[in-house]
PDB file of C-alpha atoms in Angstrom:
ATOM      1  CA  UNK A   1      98.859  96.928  88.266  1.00 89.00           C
ATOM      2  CA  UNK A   2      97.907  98.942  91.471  1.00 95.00           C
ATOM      3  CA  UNK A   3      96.956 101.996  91.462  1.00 97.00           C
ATOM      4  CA  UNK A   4      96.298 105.079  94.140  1.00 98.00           C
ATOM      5  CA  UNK A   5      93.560 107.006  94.710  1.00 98.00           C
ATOM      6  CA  UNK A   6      93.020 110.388  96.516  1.00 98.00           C
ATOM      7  CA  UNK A   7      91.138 113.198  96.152  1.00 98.00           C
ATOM      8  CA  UNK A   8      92.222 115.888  94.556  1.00 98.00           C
ATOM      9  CA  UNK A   9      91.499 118.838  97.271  1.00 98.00           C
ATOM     10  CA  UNK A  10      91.060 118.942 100.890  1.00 98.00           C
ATOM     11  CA  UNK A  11      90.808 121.704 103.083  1.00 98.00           C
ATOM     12  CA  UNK A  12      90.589 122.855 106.945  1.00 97.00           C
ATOM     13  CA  UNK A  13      90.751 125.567 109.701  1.00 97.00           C
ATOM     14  CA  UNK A  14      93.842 126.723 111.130  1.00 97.00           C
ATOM     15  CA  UNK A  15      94.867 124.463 114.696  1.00 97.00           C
ATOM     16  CA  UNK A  16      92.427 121.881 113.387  1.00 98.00           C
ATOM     17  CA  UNK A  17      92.960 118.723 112.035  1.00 98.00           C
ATOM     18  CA  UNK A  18      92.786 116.730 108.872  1.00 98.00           C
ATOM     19  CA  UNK A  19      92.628 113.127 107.416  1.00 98.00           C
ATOM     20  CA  UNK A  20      93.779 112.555 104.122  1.00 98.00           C
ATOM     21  CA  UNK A  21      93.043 109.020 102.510  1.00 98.00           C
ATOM     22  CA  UNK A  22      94.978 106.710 100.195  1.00 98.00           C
ATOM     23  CA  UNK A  23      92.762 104.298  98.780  1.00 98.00           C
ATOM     24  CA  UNK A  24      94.474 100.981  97.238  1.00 97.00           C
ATOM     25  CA  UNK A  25      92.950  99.411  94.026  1.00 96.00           C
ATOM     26  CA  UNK A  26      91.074  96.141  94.493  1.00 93.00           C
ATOM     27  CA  UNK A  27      93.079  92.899  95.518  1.00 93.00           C
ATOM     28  CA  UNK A  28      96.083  95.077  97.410  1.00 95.00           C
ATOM     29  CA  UNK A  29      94.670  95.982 101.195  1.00 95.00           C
ATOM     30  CA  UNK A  30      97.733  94.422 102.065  1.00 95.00           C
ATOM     31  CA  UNK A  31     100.089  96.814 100.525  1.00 96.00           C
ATOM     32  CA  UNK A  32     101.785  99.019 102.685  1.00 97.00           C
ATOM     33  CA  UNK A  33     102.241 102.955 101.225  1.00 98.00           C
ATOM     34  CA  UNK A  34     104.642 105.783 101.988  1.00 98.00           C
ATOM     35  CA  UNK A  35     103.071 109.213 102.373  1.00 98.00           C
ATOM     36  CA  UNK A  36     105.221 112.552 100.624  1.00 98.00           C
ATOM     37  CA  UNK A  37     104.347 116.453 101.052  1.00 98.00           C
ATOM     38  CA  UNK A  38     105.331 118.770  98.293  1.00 98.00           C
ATOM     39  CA  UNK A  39     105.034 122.747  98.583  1.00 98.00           C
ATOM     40  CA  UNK A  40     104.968 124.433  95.627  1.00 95.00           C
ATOM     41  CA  UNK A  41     108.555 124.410  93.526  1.00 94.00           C
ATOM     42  CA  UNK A  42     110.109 122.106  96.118  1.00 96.00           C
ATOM     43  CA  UNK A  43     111.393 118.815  96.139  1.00 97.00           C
ATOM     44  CA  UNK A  44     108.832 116.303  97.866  1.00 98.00           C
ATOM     45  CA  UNK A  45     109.705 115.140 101.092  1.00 98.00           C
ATOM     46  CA  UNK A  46     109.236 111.894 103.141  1.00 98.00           C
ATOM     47  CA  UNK A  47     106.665 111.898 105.534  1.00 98.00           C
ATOM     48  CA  UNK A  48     106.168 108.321 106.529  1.00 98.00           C
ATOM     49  CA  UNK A  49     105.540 104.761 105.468  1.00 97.00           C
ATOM     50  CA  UNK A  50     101.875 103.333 106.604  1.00 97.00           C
ATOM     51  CA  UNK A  51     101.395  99.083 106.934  1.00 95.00           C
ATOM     52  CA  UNK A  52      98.080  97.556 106.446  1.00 94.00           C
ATOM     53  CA  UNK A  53      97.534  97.227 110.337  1.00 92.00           C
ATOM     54  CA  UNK A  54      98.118 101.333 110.594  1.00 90.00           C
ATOM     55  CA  UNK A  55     101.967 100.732 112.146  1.00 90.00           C
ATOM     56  CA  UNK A  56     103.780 103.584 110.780  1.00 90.00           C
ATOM     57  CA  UNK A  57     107.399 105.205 110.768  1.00 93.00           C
ATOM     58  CA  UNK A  58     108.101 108.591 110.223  1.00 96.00           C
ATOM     59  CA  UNK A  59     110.970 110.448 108.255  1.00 95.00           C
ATOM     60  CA  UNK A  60     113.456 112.435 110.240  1.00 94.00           C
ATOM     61  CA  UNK A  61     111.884 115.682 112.080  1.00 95.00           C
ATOM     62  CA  UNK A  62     108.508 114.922 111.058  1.00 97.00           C
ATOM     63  CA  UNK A  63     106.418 116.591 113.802  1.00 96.00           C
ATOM     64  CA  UNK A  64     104.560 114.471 116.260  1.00 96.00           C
ATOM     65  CA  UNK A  65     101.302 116.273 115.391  1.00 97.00           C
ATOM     66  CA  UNK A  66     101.402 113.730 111.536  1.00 98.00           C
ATOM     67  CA  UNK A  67     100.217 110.314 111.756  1.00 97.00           C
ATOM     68  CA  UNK A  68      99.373 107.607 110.016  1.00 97.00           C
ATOM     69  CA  UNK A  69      97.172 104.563 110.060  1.00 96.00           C
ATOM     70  CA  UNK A  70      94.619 102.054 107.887  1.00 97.00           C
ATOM     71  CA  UNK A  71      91.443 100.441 107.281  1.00 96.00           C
ATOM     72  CA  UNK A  72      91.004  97.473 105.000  1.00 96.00           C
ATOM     73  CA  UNK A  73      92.429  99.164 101.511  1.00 97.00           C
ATOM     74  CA  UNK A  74      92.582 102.881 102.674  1.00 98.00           C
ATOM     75  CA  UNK A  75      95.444 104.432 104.115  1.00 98.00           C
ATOM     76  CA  UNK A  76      95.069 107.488 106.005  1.00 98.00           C
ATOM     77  CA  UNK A  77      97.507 110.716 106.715  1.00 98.00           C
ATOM     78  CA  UNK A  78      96.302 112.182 109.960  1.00 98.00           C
ATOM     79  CA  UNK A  79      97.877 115.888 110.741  1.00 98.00           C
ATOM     80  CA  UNK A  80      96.508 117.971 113.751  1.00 98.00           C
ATOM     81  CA  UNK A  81      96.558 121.481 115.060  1.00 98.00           C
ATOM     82  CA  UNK A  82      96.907 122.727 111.315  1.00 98.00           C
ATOM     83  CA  UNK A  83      99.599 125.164 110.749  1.00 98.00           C
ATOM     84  CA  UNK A  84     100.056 127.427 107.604  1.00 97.00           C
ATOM     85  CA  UNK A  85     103.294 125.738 106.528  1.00 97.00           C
ATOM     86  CA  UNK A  86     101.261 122.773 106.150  1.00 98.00           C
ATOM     87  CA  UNK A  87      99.936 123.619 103.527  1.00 98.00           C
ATOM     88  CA  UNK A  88     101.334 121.251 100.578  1.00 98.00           C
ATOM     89  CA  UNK A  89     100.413 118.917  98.316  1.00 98.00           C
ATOM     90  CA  UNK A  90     100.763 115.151  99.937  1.00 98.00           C
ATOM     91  CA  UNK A  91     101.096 112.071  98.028  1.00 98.00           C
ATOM     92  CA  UNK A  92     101.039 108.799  98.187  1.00 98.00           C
ATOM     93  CA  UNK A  93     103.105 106.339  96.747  1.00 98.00           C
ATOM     94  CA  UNK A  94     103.476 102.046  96.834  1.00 97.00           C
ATOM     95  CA  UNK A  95     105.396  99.613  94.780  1.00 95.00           C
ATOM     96  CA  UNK A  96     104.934  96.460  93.449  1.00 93.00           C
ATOM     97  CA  UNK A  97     106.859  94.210  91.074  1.00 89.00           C
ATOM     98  CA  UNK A  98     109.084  96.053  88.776  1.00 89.00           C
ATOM     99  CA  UNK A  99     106.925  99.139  89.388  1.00 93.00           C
ATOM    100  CA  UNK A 100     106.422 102.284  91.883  1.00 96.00           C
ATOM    101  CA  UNK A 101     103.395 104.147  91.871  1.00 97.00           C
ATOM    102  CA  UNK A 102     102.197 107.706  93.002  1.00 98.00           C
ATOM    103  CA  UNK A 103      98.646 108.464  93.488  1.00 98.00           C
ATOM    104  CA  UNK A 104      97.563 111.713  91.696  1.00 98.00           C
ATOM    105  CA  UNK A 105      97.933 114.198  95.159  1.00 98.00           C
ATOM    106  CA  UNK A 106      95.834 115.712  97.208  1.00 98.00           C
ATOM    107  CA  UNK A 107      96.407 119.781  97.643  1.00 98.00           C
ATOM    108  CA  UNK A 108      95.802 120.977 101.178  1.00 98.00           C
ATOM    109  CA  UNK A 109      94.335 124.568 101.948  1.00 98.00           C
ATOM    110  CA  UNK A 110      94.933 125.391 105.366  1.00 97.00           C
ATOM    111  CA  UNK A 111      91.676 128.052 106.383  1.00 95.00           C
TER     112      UNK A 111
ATOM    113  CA  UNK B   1     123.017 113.593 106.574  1.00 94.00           C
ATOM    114  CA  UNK B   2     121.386 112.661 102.913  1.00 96.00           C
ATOM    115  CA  UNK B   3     121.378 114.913 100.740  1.00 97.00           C
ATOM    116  CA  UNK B   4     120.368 114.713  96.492  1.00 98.00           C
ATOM    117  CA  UNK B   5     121.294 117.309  93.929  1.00 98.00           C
ATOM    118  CA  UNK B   6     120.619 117.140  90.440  1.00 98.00           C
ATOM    119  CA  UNK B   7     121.782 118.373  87.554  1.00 98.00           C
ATOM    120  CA  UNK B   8     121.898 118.949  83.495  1.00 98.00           C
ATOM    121  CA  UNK B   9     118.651 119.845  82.831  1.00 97.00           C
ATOM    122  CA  UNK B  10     117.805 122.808  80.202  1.00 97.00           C
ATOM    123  CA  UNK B  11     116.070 123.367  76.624  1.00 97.00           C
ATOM    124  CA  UNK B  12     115.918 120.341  74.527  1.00 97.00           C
ATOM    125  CA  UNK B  13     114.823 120.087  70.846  1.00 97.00           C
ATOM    126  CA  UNK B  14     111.972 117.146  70.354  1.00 97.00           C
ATOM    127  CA  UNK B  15     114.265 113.948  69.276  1.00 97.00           C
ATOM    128  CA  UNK B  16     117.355 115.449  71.214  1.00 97.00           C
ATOM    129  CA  UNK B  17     119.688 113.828  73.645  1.00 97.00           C
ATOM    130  CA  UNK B  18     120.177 114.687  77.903  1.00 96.00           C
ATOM    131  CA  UNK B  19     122.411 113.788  80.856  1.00 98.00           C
ATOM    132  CA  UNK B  20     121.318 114.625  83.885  1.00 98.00           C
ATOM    133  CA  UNK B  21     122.875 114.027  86.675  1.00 98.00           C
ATOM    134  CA  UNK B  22     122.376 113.190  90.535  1.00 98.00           C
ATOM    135  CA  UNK B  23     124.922 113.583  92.947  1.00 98.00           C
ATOM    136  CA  UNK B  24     124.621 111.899  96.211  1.00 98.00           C
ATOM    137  CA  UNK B  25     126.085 112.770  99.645  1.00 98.00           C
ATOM    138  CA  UNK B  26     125.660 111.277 103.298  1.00 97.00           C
ATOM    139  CA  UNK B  27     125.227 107.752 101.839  1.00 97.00           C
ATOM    140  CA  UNK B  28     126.757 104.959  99.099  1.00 97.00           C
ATOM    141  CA  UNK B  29     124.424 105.071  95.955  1.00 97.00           C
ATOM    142  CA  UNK B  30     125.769 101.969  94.423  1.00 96.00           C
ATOM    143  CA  UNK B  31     124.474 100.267  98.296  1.00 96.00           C
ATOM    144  CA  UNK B  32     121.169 101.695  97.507  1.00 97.00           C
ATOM    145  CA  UNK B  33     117.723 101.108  95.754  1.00 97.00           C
ATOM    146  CA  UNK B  34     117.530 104.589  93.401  1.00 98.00           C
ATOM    147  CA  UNK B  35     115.072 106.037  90.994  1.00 98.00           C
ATOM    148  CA  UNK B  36     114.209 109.093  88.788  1.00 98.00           C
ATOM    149  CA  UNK B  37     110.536 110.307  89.490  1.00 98.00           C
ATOM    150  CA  UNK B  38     109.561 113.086  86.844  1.00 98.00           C
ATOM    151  CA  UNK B  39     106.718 115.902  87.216  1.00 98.00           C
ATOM    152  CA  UNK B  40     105.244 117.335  84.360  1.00 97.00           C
ATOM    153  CA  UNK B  41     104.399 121.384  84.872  1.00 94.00           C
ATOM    154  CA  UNK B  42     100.907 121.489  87.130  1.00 91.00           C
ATOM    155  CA  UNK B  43     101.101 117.259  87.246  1.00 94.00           C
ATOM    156  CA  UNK B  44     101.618 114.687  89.825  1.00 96.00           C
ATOM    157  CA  UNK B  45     104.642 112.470  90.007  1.00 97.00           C
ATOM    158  CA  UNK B  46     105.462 109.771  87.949  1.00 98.00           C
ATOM    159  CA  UNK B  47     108.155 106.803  88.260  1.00 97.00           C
ATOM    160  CA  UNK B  48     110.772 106.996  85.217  1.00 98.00           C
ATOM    161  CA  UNK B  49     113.376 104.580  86.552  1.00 98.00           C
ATOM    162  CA  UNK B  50     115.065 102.627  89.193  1.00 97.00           C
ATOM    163  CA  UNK B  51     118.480 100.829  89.561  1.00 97.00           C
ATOM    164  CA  UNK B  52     119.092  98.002  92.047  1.00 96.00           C
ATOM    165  CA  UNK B  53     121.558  97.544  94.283  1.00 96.00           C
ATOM    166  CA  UNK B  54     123.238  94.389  92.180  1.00 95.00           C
ATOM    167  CA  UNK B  55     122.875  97.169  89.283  1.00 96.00           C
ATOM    168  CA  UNK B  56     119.687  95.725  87.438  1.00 96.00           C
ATOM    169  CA  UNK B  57     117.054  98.252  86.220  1.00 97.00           C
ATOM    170  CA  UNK B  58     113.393  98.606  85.604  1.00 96.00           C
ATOM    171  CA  UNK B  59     111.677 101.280  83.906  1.00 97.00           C
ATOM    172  CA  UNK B  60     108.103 103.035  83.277  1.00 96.00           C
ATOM    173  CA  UNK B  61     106.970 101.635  80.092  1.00 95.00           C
ATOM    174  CA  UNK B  62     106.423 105.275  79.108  1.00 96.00           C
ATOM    175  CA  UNK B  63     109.898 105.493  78.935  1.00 97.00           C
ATOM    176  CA  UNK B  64     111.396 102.153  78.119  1.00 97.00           C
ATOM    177  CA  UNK B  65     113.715 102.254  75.235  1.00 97.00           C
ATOM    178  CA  UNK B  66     114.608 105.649  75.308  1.00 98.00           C
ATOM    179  CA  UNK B  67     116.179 106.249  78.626  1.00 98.00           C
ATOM    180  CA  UNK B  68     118.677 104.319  80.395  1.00 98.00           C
ATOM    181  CA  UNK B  69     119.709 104.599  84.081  1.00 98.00           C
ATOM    182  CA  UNK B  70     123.029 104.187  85.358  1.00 98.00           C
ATOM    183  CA  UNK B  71     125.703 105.102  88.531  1.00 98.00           C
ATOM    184  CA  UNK B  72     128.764 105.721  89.352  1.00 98.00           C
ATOM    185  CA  UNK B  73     130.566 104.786  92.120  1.00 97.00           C
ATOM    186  CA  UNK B  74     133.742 106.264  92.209  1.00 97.00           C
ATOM    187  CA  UNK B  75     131.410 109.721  91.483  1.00 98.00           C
ATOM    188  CA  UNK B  76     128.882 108.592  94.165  1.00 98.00           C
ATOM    189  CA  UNK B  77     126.619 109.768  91.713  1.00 98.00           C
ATOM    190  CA  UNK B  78     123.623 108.795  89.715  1.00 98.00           C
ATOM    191  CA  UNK B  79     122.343 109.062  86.321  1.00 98.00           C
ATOM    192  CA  UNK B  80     119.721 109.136  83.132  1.00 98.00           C
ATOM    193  CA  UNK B  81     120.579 109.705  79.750  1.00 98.00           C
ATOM    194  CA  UNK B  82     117.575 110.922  78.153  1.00 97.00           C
ATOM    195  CA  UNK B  83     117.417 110.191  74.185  1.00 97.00           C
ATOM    196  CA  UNK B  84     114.707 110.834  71.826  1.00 97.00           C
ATOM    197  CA  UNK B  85     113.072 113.151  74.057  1.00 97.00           C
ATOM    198  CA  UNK B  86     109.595 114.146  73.540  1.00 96.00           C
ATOM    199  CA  UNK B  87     107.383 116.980  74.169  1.00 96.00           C
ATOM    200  CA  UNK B  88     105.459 114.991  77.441  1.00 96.00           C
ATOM    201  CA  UNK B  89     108.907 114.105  79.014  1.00 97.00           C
ATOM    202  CA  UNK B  90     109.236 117.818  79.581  1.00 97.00           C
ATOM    203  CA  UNK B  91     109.172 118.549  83.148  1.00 98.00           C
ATOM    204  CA  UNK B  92     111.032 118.611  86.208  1.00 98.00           C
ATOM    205  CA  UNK B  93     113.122 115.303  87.147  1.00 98.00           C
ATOM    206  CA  UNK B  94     113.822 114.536  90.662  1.00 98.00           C
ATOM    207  CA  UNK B  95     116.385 112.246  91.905  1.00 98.00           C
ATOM    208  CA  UNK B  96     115.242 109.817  94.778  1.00 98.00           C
ATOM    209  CA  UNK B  97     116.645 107.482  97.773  1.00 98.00           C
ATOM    210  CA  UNK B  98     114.747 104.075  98.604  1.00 97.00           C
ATOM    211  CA  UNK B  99     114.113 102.588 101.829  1.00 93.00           C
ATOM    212  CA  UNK B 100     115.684  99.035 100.148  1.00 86.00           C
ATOM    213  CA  UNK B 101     113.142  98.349  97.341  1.00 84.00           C
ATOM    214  CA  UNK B 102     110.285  99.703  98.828  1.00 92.00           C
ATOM    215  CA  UNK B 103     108.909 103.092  99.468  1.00 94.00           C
ATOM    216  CA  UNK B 104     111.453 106.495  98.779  1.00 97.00           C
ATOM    217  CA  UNK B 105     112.966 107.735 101.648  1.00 96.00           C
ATOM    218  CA  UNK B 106     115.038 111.041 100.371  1.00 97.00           C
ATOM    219  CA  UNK B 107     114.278 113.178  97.720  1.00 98.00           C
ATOM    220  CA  UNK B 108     116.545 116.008  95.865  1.00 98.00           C
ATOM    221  CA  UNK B 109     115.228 118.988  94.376  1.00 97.00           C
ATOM    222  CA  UNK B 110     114.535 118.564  91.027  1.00 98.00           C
ATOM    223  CA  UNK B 111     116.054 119.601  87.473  1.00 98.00           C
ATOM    224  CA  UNK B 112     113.816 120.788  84.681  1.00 98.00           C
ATOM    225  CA  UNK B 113     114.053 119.915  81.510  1.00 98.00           C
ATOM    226  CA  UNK B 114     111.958 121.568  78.663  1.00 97.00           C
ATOM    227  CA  UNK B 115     111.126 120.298  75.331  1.00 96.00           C
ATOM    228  CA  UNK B 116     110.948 123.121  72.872  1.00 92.00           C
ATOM    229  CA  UNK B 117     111.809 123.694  68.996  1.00 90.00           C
TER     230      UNK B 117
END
């Protein structure tokens, strides 16, 4: 079954910019994944969905400064010029036969 | 616009019995891939459930046997009955959209149910 891995913490200044990774167990670098951001005792929300060649689509009013791309079985989350409200915790999530996964989260501290 | 809101979460005895409830707007559930994702206090997320659009279902196997998903349409809404619950299913359940089968697209806000004797 696949599986998700990110780290559990990230942090960076305010107006600077990030990269959060998605890392896709071994034999599924073709899998595509959807990234999600959570603040604390919200719903999650949609962010966008990330291919294996990097080609991404974002949810509805999802700023221009998040992005998303890949390399081999990583998956990235790109957000630049850092504001407070982003800080959240983002997670990723992919599916495979009768199954939908979440990777454990990574919480972002904006500085 | 999509929009999710549960419902019929609360206090639950270990071995008891819940409904909860997800009503839809902006969008046909029974035309839709749908799930239940769960969060345990502090945890990540977790799958519980999905229904199909042809109305076939697949669930965690932490769960199998013990909850069953359903819709309906006339309602617009979905559902899980919850039975034999268990102190680890407590936690707050969250009602979710798919983008077909694939990755979730809309999320509601949540319900909490707690497990407590």
């Amino acid at each position: 079954q696949v599986v998700l891995t990110q780290a559990p913490s990230a942090s960076a200044s305010l107006g600077a910019s990030v990269k959060l990774t998605c890392t896709l167990s071994s034999g599924r670098s073709s899998y595509a994944i959807a990234w999600h951001q959570q603040h604390p005792d919200k719903g999650p929300r949609y962010l966008m969905n990330v291919n294996s060649d990097g080609g991404h689509n974002k949810g509805d009013g999802v700023p221009d400064r998040f992005s998303g791309s890949s390399s081999g079985a990583e998956r990235y989350l790109t957000i630049s010029s850092l504001q407070s409200e982003d800080e959240a915790v983002y997670f990723c999530q992919t599916w495979d036969t009768g199954v939908w996964v979440f990777g454990g989260g990574t919480r972002l501290t904006v500085l | 616009e999509v929009q999710l809101a549960e419902s019929g979460g609360g206090l639950v005895q270990p071995g008891g019995s819940l409904r909860l409830s997800c009503e839809a707007s902006g969008f046909t559930v029974s035309n839709s891939y749908m799930s239940w994702v769960r969060q345990a206090p502090g945890g990540g997320l977790e799958w519980v459930s999905l229904i199909f659009r042809l109305g076939n279902t697949a669930y965690a196997d932490s769960v199998r046997g013990r909850f069953t998903i359903s819709r309906d349409s006339s309602r617009n809404t979905l559902y899980l009955q919850i039975d034999s619950l268990r102190a680890d299913d407590a936690g707050v359940y969250f009602c979710a959209r798919h983008h077909d089968g694939d990755w979730i697209d809309s999320w509601g806000q949540g319900t909490l149910v707690t497990v407590s004797s």
